[in-house]
Coordinates of C-alpha atoms and ligand atoms in Angstrom, one line a residue:
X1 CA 95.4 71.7 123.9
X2 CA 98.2 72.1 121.4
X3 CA 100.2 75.0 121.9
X4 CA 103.0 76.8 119.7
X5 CA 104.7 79.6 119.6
X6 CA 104.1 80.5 115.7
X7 CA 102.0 79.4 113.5
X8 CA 102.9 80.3 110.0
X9 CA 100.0 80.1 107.2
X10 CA 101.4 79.7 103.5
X11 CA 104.0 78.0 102.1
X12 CA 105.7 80.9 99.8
X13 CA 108.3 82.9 100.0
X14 CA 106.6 84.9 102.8
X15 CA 106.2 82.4 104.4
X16 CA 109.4 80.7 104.3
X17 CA 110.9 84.1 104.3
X18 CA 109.6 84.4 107.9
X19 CA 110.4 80.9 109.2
X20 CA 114.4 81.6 108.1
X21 CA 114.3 84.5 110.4
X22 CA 112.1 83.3 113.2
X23 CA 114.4 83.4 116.6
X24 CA 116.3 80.2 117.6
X25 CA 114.4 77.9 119.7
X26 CA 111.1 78.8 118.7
X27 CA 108.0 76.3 118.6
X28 CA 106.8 77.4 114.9
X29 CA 104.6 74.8 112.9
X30 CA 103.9 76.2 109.1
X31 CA 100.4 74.9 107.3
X32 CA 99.7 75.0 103.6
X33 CA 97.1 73.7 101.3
X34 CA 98.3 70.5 99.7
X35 CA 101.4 71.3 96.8
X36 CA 99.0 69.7 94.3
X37 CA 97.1 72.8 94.3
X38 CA 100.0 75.4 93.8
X39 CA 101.3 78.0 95.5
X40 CA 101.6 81.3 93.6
X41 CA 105.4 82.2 94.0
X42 CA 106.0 78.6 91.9
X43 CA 105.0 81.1 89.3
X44 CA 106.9 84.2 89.6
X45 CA 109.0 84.0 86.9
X46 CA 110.3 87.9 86.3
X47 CA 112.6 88.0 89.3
X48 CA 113.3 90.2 92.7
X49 CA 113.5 93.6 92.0
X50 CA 116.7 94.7 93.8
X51 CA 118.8 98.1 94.1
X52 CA 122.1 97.2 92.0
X53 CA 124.1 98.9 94.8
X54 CA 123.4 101.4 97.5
X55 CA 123.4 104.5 95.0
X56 CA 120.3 103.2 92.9
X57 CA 118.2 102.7 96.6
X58 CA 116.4 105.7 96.1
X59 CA 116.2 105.4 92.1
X60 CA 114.3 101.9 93.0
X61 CA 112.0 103.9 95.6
X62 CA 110.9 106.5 92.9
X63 CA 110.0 103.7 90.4
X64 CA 107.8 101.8 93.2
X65 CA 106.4 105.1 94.1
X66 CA 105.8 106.3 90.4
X67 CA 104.3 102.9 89.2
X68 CA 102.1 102.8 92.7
X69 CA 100.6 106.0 90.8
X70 CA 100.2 108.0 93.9
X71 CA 98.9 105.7 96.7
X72 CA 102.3 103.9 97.9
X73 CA 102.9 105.0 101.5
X74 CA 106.1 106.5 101.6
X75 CA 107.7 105.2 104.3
X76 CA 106.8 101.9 103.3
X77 CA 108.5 102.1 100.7
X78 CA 111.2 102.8 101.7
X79 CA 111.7 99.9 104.2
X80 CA 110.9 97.3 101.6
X81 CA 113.6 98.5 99.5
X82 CA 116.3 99.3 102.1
X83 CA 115.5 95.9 103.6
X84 CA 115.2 93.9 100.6
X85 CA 118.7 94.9 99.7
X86 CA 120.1 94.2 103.0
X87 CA 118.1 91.3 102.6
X88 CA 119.0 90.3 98.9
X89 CA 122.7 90.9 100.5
X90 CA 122.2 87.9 103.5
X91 CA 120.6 85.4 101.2
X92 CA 123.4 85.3 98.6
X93 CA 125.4 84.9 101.3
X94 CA 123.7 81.9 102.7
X95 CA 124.0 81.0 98.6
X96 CA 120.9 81.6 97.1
X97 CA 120.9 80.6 93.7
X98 CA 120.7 83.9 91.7
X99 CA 121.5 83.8 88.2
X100 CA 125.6 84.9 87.1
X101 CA 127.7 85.4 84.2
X102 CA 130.7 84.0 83.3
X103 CA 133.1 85.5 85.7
X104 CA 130.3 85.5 88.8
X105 CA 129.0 88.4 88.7
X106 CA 125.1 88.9 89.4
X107 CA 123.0 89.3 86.3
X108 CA 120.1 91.4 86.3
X109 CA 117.4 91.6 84.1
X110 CA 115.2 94.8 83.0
X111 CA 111.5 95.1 83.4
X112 CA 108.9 97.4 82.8
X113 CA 108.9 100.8 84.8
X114 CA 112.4 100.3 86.1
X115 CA 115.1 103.0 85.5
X116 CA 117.4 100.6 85.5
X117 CA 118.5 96.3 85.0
X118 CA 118.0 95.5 88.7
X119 CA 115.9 92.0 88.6
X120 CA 117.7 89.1 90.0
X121 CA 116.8 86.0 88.7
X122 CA 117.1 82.8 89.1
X123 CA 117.2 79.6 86.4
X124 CA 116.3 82.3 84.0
X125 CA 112.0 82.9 84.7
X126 CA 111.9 79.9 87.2
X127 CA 113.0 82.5 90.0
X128 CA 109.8 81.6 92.3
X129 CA 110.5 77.8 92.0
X130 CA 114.5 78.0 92.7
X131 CA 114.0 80.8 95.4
X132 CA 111.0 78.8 97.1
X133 CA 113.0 75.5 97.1
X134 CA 115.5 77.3 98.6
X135 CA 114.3 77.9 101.5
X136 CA 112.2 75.2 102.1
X137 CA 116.0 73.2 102.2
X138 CA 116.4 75.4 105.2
X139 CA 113.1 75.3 106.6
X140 CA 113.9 74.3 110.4
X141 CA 110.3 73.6 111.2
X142 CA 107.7 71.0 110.6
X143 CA 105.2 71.8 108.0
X144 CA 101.9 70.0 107.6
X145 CA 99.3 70.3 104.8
X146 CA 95.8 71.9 105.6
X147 CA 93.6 74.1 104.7
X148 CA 92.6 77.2 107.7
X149 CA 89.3 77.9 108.0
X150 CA 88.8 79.9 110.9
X151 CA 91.1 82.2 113.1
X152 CA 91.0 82.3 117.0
X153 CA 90.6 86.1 117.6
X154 CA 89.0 87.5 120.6
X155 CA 88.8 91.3 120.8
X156 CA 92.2 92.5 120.0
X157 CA 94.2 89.4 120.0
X158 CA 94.4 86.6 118.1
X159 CA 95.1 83.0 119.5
X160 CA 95.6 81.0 116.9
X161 CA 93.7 79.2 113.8
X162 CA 91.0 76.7 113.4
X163 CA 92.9 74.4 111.0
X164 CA 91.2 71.1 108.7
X165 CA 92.9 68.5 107.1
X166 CA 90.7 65.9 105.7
X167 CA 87.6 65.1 108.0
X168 CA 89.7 66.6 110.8
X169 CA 89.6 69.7 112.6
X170 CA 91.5 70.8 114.8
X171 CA 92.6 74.4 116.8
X172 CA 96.1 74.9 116.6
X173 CA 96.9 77.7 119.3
X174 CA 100.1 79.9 118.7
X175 CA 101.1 83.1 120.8
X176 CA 101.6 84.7 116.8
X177 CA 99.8 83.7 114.0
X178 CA 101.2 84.6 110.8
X179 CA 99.1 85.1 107.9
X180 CA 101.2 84.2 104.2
X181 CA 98.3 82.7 102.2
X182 CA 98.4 84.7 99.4
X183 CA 96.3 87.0 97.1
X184 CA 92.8 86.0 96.1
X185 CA 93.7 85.7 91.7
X186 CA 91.7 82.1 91.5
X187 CA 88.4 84.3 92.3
X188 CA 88.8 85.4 88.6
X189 CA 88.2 83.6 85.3
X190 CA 91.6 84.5 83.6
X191 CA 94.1 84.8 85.8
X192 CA 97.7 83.4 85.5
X193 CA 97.6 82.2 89.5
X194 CA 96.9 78.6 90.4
X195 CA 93.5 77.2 91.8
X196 CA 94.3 77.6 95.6
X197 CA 94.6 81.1 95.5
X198 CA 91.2 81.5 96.2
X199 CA 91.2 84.6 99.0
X200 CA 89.7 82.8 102.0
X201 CA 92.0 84.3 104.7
X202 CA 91.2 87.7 103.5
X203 CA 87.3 86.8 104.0
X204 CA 88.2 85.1 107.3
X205 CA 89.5 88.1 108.8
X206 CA 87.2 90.3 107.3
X207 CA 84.8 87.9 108.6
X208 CA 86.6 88.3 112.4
X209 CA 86.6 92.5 112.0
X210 CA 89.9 92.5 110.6
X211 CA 90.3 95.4 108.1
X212 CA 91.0 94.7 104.0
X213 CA 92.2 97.9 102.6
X214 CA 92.6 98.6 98.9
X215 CA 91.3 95.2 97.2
X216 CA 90.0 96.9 94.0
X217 CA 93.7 97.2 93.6
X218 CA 93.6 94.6 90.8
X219 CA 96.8 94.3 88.7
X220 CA 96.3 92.1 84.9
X221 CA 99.2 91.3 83.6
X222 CA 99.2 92.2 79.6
X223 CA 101.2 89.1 78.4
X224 CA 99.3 85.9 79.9
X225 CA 99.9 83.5 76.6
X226 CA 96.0 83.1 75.2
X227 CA 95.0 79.3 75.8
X228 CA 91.8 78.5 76.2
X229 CA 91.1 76.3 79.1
X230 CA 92.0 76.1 82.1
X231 CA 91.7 79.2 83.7
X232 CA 95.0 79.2 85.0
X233 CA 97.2 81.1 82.0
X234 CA 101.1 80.6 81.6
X235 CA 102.8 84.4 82.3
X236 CA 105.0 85.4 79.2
X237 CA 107.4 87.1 81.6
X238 CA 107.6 91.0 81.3
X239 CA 111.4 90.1 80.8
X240 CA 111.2 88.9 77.6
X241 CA 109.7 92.5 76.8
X242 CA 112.8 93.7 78.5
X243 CA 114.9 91.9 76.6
X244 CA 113.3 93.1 72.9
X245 CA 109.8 91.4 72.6
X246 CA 107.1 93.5 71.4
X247 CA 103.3 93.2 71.2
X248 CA 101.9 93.1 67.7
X249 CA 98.5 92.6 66.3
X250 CA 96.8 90.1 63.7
X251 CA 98.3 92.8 60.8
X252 CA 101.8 92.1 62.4
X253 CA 101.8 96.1 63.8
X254 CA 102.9 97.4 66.9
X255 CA 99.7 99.1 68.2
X256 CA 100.6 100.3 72.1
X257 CA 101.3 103.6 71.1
X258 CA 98.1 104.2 69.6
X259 CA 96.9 103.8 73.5
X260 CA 100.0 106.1 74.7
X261 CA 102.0 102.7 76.2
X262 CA 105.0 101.2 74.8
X263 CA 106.5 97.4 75.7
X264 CA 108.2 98.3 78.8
X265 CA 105.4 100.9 80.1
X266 CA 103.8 100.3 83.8
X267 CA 101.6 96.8 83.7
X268 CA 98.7 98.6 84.4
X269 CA 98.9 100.9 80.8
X270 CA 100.3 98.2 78.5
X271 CA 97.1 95.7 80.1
X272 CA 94.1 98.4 79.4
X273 CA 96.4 98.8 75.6
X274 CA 96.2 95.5 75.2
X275 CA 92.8 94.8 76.6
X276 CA 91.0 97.9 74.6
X277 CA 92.8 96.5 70.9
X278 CA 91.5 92.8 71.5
X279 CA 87.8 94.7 72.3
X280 CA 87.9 96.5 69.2
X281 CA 88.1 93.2 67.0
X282 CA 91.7 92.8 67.1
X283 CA 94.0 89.8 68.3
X284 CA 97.1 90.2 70.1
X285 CA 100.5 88.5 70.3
X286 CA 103.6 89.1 72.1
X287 CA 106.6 88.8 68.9
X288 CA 109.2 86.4 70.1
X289 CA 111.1 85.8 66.5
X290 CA 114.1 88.3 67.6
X291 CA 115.0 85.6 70.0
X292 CA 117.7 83.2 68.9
X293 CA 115.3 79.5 70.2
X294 CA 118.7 78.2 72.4
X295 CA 118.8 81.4 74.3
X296 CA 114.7 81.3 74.8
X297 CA 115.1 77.6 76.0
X298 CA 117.8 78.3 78.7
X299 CA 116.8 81.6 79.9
X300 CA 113.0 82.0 79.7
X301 CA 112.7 78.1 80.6
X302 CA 109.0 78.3 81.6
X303 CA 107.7 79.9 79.2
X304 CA 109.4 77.5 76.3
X305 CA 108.0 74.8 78.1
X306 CA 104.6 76.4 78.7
X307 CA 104.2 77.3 74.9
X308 CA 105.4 73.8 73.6
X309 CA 102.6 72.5 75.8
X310 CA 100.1 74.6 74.4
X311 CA 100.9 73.4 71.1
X312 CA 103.6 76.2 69.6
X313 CA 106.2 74.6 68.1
X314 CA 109.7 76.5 68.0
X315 CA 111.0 79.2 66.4
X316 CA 107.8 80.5 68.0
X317 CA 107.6 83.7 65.9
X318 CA 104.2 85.1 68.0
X319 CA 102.6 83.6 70.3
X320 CA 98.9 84.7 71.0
X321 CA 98.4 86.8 74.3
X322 CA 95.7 88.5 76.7
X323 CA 95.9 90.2 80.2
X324 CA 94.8 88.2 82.9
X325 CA 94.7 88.9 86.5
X326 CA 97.9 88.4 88.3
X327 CA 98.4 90.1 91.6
X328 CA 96.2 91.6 94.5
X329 CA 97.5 95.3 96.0
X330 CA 95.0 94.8 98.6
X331 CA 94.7 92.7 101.3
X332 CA 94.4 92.5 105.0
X333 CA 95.5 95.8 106.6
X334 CA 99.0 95.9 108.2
X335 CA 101.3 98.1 110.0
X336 CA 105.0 98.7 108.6
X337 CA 105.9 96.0 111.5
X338 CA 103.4 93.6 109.5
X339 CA 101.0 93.5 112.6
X340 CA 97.6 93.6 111.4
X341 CA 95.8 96.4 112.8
X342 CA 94.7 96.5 116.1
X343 CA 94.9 93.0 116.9
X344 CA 97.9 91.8 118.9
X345 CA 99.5 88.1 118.0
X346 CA 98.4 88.6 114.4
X347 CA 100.6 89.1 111.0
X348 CA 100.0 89.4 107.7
X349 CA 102.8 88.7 104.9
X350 CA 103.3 89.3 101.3
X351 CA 100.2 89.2 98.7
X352 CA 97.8 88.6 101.8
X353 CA 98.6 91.8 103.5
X354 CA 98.2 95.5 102.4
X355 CA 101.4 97.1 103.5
X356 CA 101.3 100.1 101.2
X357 CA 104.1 99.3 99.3
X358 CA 102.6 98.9 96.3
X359 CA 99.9 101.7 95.9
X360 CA 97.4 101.1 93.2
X361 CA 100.0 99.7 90.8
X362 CA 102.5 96.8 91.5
X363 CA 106.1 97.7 89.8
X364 CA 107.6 94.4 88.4
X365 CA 108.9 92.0 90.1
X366 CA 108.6 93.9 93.5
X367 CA 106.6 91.1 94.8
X368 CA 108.5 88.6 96.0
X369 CA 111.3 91.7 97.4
X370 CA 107.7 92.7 99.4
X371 CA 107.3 88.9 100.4
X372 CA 110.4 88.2 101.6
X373 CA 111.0 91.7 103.0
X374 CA 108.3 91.6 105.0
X375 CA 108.5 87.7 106.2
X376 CA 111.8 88.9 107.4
X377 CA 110.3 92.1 109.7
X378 CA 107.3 90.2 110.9
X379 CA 110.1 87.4 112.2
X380 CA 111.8 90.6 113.9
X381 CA 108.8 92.0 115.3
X382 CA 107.8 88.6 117.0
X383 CA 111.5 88.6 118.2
X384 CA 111.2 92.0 119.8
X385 CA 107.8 91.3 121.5
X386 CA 107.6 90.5 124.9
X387 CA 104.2 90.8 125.6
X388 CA 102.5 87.7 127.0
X389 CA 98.4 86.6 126.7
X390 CA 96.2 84.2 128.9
X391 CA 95.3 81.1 127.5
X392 CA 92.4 80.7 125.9
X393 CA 90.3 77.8 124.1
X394 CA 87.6 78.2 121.3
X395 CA 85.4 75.5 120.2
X396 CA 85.5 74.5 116.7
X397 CA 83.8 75.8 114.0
X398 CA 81.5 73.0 112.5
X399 CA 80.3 74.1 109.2
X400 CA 81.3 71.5 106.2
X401 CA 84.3 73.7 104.4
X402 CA 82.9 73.0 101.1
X403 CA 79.1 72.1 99.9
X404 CA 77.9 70.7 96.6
X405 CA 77.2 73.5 94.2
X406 CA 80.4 75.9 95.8
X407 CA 82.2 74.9 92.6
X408 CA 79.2 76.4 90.2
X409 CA 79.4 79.6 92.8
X410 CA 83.1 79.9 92.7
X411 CA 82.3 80.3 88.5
X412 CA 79.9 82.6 88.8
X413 CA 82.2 84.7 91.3
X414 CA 85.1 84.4 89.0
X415 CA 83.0 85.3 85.6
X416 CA 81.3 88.4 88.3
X417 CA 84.9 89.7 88.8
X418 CA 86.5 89.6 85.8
X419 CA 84.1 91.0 83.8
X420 CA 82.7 93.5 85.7
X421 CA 85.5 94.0 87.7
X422 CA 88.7 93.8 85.4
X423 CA 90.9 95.7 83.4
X424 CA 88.0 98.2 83.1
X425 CA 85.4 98.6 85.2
X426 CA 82.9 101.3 85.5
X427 CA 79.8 102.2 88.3
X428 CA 76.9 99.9 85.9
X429 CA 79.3 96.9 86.2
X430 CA 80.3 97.2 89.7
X431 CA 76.5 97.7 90.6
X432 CA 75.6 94.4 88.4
X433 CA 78.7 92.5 90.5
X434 CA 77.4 93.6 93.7
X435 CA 73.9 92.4 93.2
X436 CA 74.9 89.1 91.4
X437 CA 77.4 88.6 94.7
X438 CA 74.9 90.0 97.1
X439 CA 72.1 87.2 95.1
X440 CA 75.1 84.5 95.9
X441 CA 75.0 85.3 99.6
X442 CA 71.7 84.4 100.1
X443 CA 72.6 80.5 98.8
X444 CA 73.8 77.5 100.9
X445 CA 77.1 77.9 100.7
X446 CA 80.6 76.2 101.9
X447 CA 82.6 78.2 105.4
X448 CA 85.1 78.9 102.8
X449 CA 83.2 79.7 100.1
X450 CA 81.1 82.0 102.1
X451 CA 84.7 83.2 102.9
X452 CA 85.5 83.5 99.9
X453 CA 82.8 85.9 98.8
X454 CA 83.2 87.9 101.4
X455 CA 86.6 88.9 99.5
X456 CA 84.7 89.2 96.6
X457 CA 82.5 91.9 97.7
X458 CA 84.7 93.2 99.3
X459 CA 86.7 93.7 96.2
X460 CA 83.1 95.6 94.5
X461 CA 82.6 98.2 97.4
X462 CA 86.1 99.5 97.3
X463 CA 85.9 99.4 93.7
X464 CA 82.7 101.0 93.7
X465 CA 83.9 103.6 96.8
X466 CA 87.1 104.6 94.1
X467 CA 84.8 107.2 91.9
X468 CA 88.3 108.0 90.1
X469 CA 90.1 106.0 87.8
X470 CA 93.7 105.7 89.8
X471 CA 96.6 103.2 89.0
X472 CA 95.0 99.4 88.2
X473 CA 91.7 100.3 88.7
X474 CA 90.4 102.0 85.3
X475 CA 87.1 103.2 85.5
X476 CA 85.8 102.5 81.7
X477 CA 83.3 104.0 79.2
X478 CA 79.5 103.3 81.4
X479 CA 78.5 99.6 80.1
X480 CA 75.0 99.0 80.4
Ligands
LIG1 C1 106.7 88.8 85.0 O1 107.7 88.0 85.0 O2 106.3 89.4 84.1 C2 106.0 88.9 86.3 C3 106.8 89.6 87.3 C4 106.0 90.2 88.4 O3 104.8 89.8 88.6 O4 106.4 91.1 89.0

């Protein structure tokens, strides 16, 4: 029976974030799904939001709190932002490759619902890329690709995961399981996260009586560039905004006002602005002709390269946008220790977890501060648990992962959730999604599609339990 000390599932910042800090001489093993499929901090491009020094700590607490529109928890806040500036501190200097000017000092970028410039980046928008490869150079553990479709839990503890790779299945038992797997944005049909994100280890410990806590949550970001397929929509990073950009329409007119937004408003207004002008017959586009095209190349690197491949040619002038959903609020229910509730031996990191540090509305760029934050205290809490547990063995699950027909489910799933559960939503749509979900249950389905599901109804009856409209979840005119 093979047995580890940690088992770490992601391959992220959170991830990585917690197998830097993982104690000396520890038996970790780290499993992700295959690189080809993405992993979703490849694609943060804004930054880490950051306190410029210890003065602006509290000034970057009441911009998470004020964005989180009322449901942060407090204290929660305040250990991501104290610790992600400690943090920030120790990885610059272990030399992480944060962006400086000519004479070395940090730059930092401003963003939407920020008081103040205090997102470090790095490579300009490739942040998630540089930071991720980062620490995978110091990643002091082997790492193997698979894909987790069961976890070991037994009343309050959990022992481990059921892990397949290929036709092979196999329990891999850990004294602390660490759940980094990400949000669930691939469950929706516009979305600017890659295919893998699809929300199964939310459904699996849903499915093992683990508690998910504020999925309706939903954040769209406003400026996904409009392509048309795949899915998967380059992000125009909110930076460029910060650095001058506007949103125009088809008459070349700056229209978020008439929705009381502006360009560097919270995500959640400048989204519903943005999303309510394309419904009423207009198009949209974020103006990039301010921007002198060297300065676009070098700093905003991904999203040159992202509209030359969608067939823009530079200067770009506008380039044609739409919200898309980019970033999950809710997630498996953790403590401010990042154990998962009521079950010992079992974590939950980053976009997978619900820490409350992001209340109903995500402020930019605090999501890789949350990942690596919180990678970093769920390596501290293993550290400072002494507990021990009996062995244990499971059998294996046997149920094929995947069936014929999952990926026709999957589409209807992603065309349920983003258009009755988007930007706006109201009690007829969420009704409809439930019973089109409910209808889906019934079918022969994949584990992890089943899994998957699970998530998604699970994002409709908290949607349908929040009777207010509150942060990212805007409760619409009644559709029929
Ligand atoms: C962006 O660059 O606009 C996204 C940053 C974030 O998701 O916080």
């Amino acid at each position: 029976m093979a047995q580890i000390d940690i088992l770490i599932i992601g391959g992220g910042a959170a991830a990585l974030s917690a197998a830097l800090f993982l104690p000396e001489k520890t038996r970790a093993l780290l499993v992700c799904k295959p690189y080809n499929l993405g992993c979703s901090t490849e694609y943060a491009q804004g930054g880490i939001a950051c306190p410029i020094d210890a003065d602006d700590i509290q000034s970057h607490i009441d911009d998470t709190i004020k964005a989180g529109a009322g449901r942060c928890r407090e204290a929660v806040v305040k250990l991501l932002v104290s610790e992600g500036y400690e943090l920030m501190g120790e990885l610059l200097k272990m030399g992480a490759p944060f962006d400086r000017d000519e004479n070395g000092a940090l730059l930092r970028a401003k963003e939407a619902a920020h008081g103040k410039a205090r997102i470090l980046r790095a490579g300009g928008d490739q942040t998630g890329v540089k930071i991720r490869s980062f620490l995978l150079e110091k990643l002091r553990y082997p790492a193997r690709f698979g894909e987790v479709v069961d976890l070991l839990i037994e009343n309050d503890r959990c022992y481990g995961a059921t892990i397949a790779s290929g036709d092979l299945r196999e329990n891999i038992y850990a004294r602390h399981t660490i759940i980094a797997s990400g949000g669930f944005g691939a469950l929706y049909a516009v979305t600017t996260n890659p295919p893998s994100i699809l929300g199964e280890l939310q459904g699996i410990a849903a499915f093992r009586g683990r508690k998910l806590s504020d999925m309706h949550f939903t954040q769209f970001h406003p400026t996904a560039l409009a392509t048309g397929a795949p899915a998967q929509k380059p992000l125009l990073s909110e930076a460029l905004r910060g650095e001058g950009a506007t949103i125009i329409d088809d008459r070349d007119r700056r229209f978020l006002e008439d929705y009381g937004a502006n360009e560097l408003s919270p995500r959640d207004l400048v989204s519903r602005a943005v999303f309510a002008h394309i419904k009423s017959g207009r198009k949209a586009y974020l103006d990039l002709s301010g921007f002198d095209e060297r300065y676009l190349r070098e700093r905003f690197a991904s999203a040159y390269g992202k509209l030359i491949e969608f067939g823009l040619k530079p200067p770009f002038g506008k380039a044609p946008i739409s919200p898309a959903f980019h970033y999950a609020m809710g997630g498996i229910a953790i403590d401010e220790r990042a154990r998962v509730l009521d079950t010992k031996g079992l974590y939950a990191i980053g976009e997978a977890a619900m820490s409350g540090a992001h209340g109903a509305n995500r402020l930019a760029s605090n999501s890789l501060t949350e990942a690596l934050a919180f990678g970093a205290i769920a390596a501290e809490t293993i550290a400072s648990d002494s507990s021990s547990a009996k062995e244990r063995s499971f059998g294996v699950i046997g149920e094929p992962s995947r069936v014929e027909g999952d990926g026709e489910v999957l589409d209807t799933i992603r065309d349920t959730l983003w258009n009755r559960a988007g930007v706006e939503r109201d009690s007829a749509s969420l009704n409809k999604a439930a019973s089109v979900l409910e209808a889906l249950s019934e079918r022969k389905l994949g584990l992890l599609t089943r899994r998957s599901l699970i998530t998604a109804r699970t994002i409709i009856s908290h949607a349908i339990d929040e009777k207010q409209s509150v942060g990212a979840h805007y409760i619409g005119k009644e559709s029929v």
